[in-house]
PDB file of C-alpha atoms in Angstrom:
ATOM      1  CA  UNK A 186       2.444  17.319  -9.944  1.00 92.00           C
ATOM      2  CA  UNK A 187      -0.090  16.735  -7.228  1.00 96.00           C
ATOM      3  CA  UNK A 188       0.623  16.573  -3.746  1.00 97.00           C
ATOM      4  CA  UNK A 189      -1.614  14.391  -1.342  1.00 97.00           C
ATOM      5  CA  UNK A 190      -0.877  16.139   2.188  1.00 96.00           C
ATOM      6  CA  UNK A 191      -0.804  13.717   5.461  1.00 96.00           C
ATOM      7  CA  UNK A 192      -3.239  15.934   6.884  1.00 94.00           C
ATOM      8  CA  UNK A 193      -6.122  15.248   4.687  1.00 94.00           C
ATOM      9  CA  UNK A 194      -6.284  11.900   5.468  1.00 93.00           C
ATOM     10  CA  UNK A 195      -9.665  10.589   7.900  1.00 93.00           C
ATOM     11  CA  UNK A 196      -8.163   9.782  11.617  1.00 92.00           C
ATOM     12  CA  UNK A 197     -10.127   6.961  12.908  1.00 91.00           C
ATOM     13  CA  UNK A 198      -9.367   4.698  16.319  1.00 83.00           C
ATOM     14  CA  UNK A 199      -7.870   5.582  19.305  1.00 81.00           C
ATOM     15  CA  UNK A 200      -5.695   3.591  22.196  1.00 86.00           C
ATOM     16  CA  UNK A 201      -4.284   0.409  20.925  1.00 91.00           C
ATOM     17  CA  UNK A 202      -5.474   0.716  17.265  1.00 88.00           C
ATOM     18  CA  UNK A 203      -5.160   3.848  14.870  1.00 91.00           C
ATOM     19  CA  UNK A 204      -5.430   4.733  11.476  1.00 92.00           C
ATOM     20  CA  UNK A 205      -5.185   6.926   8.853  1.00 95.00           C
ATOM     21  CA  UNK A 206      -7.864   5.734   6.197  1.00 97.00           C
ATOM     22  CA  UNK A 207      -6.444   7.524   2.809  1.00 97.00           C
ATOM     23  CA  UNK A 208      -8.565   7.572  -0.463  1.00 98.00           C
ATOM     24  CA  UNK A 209      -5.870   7.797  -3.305  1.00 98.00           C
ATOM     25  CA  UNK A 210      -7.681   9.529  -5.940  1.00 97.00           C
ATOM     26  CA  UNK A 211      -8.272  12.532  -3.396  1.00 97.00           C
ATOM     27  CA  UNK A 212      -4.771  13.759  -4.812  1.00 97.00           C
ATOM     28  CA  UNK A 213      -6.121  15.245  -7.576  1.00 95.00           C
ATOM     29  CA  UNK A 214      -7.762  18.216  -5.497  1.00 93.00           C
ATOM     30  CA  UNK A 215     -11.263  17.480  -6.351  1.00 92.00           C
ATOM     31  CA  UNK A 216     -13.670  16.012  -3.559  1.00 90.00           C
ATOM     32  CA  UNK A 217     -16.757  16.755  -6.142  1.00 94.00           C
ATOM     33  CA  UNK A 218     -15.364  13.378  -7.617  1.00 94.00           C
ATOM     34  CA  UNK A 219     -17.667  10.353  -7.765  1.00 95.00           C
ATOM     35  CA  UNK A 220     -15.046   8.003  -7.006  1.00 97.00           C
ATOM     36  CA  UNK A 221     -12.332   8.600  -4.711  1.00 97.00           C
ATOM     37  CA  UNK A 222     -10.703   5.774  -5.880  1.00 98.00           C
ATOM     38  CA  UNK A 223      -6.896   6.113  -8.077  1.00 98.00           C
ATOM     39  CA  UNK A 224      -8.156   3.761 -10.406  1.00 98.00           C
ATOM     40  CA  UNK A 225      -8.004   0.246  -9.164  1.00 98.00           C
ATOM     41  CA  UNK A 226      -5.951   1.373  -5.944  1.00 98.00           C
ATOM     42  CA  UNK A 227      -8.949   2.152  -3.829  1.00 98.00           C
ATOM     43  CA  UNK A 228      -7.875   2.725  -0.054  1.00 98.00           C
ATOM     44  CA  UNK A 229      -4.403   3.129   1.857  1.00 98.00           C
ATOM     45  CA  UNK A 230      -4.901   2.640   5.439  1.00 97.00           C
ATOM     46  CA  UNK A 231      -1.641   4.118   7.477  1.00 97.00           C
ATOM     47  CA  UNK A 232      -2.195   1.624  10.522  1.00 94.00           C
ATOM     48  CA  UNK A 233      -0.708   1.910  14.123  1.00 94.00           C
ATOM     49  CA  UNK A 234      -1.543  -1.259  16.115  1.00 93.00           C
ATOM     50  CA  UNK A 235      -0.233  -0.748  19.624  1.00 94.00           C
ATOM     51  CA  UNK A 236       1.960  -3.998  21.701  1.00 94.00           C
ATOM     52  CA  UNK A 237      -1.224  -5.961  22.531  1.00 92.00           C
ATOM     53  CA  UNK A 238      -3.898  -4.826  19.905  1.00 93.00           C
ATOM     54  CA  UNK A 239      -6.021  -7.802  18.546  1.00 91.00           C
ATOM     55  CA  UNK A 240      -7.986  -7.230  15.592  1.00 90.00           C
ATOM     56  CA  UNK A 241     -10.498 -10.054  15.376  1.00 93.00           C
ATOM     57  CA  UNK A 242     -11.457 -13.162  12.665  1.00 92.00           C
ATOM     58  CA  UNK A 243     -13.538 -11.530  10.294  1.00 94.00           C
ATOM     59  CA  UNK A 244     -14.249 -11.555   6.741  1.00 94.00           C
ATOM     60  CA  UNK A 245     -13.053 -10.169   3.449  1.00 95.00           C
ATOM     61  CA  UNK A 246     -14.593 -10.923  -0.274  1.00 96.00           C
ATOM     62  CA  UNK A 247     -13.194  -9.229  -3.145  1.00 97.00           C
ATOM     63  CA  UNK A 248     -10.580  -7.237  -2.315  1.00 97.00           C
ATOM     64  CA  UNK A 249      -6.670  -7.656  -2.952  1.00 98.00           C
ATOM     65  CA  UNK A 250      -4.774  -6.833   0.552  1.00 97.00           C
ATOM     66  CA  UNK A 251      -1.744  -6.346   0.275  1.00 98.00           C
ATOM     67  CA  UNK A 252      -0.315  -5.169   4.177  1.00 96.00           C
ATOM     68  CA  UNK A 253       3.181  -3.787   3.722  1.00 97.00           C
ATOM     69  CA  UNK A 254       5.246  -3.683   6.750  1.00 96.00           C
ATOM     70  CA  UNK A 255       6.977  -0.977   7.923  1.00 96.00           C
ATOM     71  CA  UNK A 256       7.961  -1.375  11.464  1.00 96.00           C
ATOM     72  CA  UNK A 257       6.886  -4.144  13.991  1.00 96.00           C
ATOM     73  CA  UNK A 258       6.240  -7.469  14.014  1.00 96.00           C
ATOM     74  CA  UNK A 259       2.268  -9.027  13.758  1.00 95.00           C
ATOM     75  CA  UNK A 260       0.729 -12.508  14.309  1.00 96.00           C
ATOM     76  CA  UNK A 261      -1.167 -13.090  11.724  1.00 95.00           C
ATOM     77  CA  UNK A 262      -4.282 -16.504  11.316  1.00 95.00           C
ATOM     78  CA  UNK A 263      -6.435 -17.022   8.690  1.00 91.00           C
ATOM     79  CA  UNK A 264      -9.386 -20.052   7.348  1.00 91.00           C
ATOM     80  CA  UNK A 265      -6.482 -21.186   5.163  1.00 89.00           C
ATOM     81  CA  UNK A 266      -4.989 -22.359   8.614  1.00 91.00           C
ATOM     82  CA  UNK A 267      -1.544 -20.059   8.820  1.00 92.00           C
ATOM     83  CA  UNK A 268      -0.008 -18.834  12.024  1.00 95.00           C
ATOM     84  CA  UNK A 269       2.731 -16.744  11.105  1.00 95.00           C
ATOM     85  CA  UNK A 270       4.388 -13.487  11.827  1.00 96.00           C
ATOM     86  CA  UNK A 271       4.072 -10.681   9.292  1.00 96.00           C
ATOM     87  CA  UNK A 272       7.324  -7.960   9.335  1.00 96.00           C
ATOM     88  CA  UNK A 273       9.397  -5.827   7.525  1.00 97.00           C
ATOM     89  CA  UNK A 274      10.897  -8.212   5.659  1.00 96.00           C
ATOM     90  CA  UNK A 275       8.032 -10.882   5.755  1.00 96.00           C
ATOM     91  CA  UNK A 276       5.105  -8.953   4.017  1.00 97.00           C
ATOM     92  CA  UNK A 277       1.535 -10.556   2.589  1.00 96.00           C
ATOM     93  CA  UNK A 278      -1.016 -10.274   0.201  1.00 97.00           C
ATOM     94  CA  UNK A 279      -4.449 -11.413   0.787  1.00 96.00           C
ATOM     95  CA  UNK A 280      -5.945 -12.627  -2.247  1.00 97.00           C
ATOM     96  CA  UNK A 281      -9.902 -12.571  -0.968  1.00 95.00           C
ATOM     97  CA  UNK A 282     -11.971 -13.331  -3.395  1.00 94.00           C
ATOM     98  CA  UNK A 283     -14.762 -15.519  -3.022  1.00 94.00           C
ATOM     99  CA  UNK A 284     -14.264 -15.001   0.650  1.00 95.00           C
ATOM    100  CA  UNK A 285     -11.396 -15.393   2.793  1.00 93.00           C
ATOM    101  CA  UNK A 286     -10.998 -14.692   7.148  1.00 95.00           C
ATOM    102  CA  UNK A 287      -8.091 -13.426   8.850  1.00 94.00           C
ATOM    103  CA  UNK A 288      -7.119 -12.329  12.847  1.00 94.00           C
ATOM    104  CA  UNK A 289      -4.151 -10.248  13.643  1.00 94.00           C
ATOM    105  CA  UNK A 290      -2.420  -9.009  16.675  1.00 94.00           C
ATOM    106  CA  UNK A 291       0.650  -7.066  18.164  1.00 95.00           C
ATOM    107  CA  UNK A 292       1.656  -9.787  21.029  1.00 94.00           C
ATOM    108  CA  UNK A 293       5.132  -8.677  20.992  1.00 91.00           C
ATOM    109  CA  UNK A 294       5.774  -5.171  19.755  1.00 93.00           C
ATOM    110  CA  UNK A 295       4.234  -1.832  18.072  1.00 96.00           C
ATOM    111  CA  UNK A 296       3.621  -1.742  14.373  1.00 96.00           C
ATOM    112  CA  UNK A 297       3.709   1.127  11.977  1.00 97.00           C
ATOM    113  CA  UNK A 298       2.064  -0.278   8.416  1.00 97.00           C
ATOM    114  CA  UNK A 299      -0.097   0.231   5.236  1.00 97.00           C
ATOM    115  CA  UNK A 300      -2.981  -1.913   4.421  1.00 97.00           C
ATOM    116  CA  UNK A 301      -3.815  -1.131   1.419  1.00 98.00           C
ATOM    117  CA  UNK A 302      -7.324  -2.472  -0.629  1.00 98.00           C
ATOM    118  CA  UNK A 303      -7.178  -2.842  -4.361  1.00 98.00           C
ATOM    119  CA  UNK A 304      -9.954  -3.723  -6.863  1.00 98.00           C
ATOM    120  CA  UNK A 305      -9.708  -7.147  -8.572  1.00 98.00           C
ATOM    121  CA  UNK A 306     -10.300  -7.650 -12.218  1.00 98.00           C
ATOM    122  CA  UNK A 307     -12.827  -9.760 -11.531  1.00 97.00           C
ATOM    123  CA  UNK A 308     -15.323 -10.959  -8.268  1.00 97.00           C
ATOM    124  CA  UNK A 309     -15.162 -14.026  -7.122  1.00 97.00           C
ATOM    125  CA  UNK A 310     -12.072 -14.844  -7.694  1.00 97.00           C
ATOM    126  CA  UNK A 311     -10.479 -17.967  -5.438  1.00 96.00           C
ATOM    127  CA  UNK A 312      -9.044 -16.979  -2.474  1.00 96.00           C
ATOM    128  CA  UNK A 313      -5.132 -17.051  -1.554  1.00 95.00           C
ATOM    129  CA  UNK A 314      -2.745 -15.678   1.071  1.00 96.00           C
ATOM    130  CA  UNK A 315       0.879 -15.146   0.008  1.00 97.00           C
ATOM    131  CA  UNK A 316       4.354 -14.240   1.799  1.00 97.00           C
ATOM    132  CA  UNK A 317       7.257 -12.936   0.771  1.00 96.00           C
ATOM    133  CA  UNK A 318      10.494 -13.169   2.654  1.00 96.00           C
ATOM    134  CA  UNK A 319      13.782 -11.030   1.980  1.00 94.00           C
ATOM    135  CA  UNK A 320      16.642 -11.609   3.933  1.00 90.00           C
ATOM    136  CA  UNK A 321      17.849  -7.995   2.752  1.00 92.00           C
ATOM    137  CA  UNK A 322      16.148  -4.622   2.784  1.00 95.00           C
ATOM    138  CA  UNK A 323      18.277  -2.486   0.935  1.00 94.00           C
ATOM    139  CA  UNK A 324      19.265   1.186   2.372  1.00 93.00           C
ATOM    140  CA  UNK A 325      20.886   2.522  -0.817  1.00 95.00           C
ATOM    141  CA  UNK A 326      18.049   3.624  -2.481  1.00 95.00           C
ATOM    142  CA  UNK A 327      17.555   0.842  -4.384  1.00 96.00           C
ATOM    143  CA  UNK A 328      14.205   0.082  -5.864  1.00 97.00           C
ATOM    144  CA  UNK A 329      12.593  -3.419  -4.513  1.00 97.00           C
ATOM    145  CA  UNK A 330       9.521  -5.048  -6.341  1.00 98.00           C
ATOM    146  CA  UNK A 331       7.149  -6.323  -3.964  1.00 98.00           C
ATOM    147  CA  UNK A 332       4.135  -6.982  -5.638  1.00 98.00           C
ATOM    148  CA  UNK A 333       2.159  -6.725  -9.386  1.00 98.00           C
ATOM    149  CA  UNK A 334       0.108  -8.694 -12.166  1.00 98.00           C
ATOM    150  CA  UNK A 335       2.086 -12.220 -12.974  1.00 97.00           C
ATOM    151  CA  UNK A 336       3.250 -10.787 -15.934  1.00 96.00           C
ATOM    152  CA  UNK A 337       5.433  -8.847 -14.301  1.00 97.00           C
ATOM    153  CA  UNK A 338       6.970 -11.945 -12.064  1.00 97.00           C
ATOM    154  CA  UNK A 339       6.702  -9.970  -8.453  1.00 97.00           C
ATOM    155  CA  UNK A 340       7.134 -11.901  -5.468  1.00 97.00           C
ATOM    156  CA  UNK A 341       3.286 -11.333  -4.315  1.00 98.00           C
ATOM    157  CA  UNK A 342       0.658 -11.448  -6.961  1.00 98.00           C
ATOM    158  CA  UNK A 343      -1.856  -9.025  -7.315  1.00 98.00           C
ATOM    159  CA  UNK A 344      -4.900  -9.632  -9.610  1.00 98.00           C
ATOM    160  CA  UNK A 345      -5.054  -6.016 -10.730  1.00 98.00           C
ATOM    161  CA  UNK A 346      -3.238  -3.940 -13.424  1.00 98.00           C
ATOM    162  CA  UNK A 347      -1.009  -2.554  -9.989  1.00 98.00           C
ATOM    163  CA  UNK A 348       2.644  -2.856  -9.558  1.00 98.00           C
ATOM    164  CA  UNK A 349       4.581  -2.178  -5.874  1.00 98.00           C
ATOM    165  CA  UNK A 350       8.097  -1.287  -4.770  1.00 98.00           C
ATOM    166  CA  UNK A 351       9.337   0.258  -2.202  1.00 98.00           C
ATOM    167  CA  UNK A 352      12.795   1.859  -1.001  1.00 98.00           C
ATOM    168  CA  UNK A 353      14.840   2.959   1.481  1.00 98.00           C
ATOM    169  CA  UNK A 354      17.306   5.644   0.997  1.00 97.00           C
ATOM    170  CA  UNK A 355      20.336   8.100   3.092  1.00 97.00           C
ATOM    171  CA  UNK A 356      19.780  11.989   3.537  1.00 98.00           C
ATOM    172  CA  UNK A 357      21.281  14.023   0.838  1.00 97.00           C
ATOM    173  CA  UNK A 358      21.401  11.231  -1.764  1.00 97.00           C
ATOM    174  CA  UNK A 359      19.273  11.364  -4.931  1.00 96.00           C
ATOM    175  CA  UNK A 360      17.610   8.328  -6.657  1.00 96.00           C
ATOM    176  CA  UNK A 361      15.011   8.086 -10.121  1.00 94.00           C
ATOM    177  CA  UNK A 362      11.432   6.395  -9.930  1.00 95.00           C
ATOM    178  CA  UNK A 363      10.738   3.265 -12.039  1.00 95.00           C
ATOM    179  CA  UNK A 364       8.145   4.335 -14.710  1.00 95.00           C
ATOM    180  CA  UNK A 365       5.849   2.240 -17.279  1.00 95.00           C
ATOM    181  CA  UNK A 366       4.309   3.541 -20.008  1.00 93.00           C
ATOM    182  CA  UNK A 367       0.877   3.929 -19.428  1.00 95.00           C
ATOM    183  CA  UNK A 368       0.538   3.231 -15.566  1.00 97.00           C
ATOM    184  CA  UNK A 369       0.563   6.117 -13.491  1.00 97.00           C
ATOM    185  CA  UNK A 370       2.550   6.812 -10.040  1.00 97.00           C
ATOM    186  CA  UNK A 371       1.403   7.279  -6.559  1.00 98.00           C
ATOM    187  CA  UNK A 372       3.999   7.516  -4.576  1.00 98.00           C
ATOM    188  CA  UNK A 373       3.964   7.354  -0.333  1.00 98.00           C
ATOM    189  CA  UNK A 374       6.616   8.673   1.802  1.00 98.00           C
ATOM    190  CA  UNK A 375       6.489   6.259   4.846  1.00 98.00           C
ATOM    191  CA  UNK A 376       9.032   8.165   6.396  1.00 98.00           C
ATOM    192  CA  UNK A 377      11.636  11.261   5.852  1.00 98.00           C
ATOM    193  CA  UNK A 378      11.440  13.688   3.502  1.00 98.00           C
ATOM    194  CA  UNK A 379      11.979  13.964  -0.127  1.00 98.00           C
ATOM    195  CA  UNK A 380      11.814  16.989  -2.502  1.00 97.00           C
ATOM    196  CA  UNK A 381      10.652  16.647  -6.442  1.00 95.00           C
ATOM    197  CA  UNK A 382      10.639  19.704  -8.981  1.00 92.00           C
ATOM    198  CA  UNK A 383      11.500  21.580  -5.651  1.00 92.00           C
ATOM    199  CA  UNK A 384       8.706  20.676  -4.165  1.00 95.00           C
ATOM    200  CA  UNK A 385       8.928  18.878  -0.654  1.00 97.00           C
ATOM    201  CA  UNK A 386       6.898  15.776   0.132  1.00 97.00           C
ATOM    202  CA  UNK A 387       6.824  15.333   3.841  1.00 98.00           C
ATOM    203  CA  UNK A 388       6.149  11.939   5.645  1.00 97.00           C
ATOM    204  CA  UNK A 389       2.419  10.999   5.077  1.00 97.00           C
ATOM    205  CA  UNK A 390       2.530  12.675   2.088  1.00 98.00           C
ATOM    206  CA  UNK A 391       1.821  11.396  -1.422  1.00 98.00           C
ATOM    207  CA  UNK A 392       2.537  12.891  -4.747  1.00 97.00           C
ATOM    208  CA  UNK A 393       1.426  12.043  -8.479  1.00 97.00           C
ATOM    209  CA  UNK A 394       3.228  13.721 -11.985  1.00 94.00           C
ATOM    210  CA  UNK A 395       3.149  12.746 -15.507  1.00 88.00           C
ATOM    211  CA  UNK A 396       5.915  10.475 -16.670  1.00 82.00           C
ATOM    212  CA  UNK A 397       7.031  14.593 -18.385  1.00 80.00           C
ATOM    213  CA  UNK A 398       7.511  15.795 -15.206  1.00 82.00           C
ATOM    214  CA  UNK A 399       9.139  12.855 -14.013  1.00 82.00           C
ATOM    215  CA  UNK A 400      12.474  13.756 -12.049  1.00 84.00           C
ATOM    216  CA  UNK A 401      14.896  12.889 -10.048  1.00 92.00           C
ATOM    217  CA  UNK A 402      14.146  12.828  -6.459  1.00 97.00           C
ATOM    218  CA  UNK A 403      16.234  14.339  -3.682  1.00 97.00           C
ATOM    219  CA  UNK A 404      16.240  12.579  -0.583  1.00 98.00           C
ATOM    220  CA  UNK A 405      16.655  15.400   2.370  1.00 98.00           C
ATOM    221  CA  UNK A 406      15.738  13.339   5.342  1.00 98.00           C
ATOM    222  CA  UNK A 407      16.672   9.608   5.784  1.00 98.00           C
ATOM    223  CA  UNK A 408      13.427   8.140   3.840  1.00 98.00           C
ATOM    224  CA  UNK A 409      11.620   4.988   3.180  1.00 98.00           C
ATOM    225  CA  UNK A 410       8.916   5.430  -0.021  1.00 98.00           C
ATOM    226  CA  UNK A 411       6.233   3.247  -1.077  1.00 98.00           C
ATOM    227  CA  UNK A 412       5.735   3.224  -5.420  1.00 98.00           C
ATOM    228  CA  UNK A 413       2.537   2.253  -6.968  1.00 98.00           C
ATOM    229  CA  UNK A 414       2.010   2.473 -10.851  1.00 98.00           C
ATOM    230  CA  UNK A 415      -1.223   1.763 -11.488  1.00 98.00           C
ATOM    231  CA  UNK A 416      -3.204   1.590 -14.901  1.00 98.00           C
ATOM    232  CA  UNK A 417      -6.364   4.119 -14.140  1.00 98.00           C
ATOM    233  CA  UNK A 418      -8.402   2.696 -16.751  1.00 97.00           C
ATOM    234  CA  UNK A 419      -8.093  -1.104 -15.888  1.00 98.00           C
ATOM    235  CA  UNK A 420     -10.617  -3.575 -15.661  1.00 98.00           C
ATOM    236  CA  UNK A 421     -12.123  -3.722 -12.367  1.00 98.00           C
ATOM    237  CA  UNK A 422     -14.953  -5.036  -9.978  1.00 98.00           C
ATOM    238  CA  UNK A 423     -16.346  -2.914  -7.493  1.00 98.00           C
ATOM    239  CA  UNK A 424     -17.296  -5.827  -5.546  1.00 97.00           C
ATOM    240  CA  UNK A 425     -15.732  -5.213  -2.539  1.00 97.00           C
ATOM    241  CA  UNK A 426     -16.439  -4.410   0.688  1.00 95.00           C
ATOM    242  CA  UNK A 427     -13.973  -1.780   1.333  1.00 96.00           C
ATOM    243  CA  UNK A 428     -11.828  -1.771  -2.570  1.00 97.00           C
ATOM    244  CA  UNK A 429     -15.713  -1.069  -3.938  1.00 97.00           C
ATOM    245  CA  UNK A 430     -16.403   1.527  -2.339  1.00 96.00           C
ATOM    246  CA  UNK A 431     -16.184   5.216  -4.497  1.00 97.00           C
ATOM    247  CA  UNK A 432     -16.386   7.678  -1.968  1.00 93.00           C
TER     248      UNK A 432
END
């Protein structure tokens, strides 16, 4: 197991809008890598956007967006001509391909979320925007599948060999990670605190184990976690602004 501490994340912004800009592949201990990248999952930005932040229209080309929602509510525009409010249990994916703008702002509360950059299989791609609504958000530890590759019939599509859920789950209850043969697991802890081969995983943190070391994990703090298997050797184009980037 490997252990991606909240700590060694890059702090960037101040006042109204913060972040924590995370490089995935970091986790396996080595910053001598050429690319900091967990295979196609490129970036996880931990973003705090304050009750009146406005991020401007600007541009993205070739990257999948996917921003999952954690707390807080945000207006989000784009050229595709949507106005609508992006929440916990109203999340998006940004499909930008070719080229795709998009504005967002906090006019009515604080949000706590993850934006997180993927590389596409290909550049140039068309560009889409997606929702997905759920009435429910399950608190039982139950496993939710947010997004993946259309062959695995997700609500939000990404164009990538990556695959999303996320879950909620009570102090001093235990739950098991999905698995796939031959993707591997990153998983966040949004919030809590979780323990795995007795090793605790604090909020921030991320941790990654072979599908052998694979266990059950122990919820000790009141915890939401964010999954991601992701096939490390998928195609890929490092087209993108910010998914293309290695280090």
């Amino acid at each position: 197991m490997q252990v991606l501490k909240a700590n060694q994340g890059h702090q960037m912004g101040q006042g109204l809008f913060q972040l924590r800009l995370m490089r995935p592949g970091l986790i396996w201990g080595d910053p001598s890598l050429e690319d900091y990248a967990f295979g196609p999952l490129s970036r996880i930005d931990r973003g705090i956007l304050g009750h009146g932040a406005l991020v401007k229209m600007h541009e993205h080309n070739n990257d999948e967006i996917f921003s999952y929602m954690w707390k807080g509510k945000m207006l989000h525009e784009d050229s595709a001509g949507h106005r609508i409010e992006v929440s916990p249990n109203h999340l998006m994916m940004m499909n930008a391909g070719k080229s795709f703008f998009h504005e967002e702002s906090t006019p009515n509360s604080t949000v706590d979320m993850l934006q997180i950059f993927i590389r596409p299989e290909k550049a140039d791609l068309p560009s889409k925007v997606q929702f997905f609504e759920r009435v429910v958000i399950p608190t039982n530890g139950e496993w939710t599948l947010l997004a993946g590759p259309k062959e695995v019939e997700a609500p939000l599509e990404i164009r990538q060999q990556v695959i999303v859920y996320d879950a909620h789950a009570k102090a001093a209850t235990e739950m098991q990670p999905p698995s796939i043969e031959g993707m591997e697991p990153w998983l966040y802890v949004m919030d809590g605190s979780i323990s795995m081969n007795d090793i605790t995983i604090n909020k921030g943190d991320a941790v990654t184990y072979s599908l052998s070391e694979m266990s059950t994990i122990q919820i000790l703090e009141d915890s939401s976690l964010v999954l991601f298997l992701v096939k490390l050797d998928a195609p890929m184009t490092l087209a993108g602004p910010f998914s293309g980037r290695k280090r």
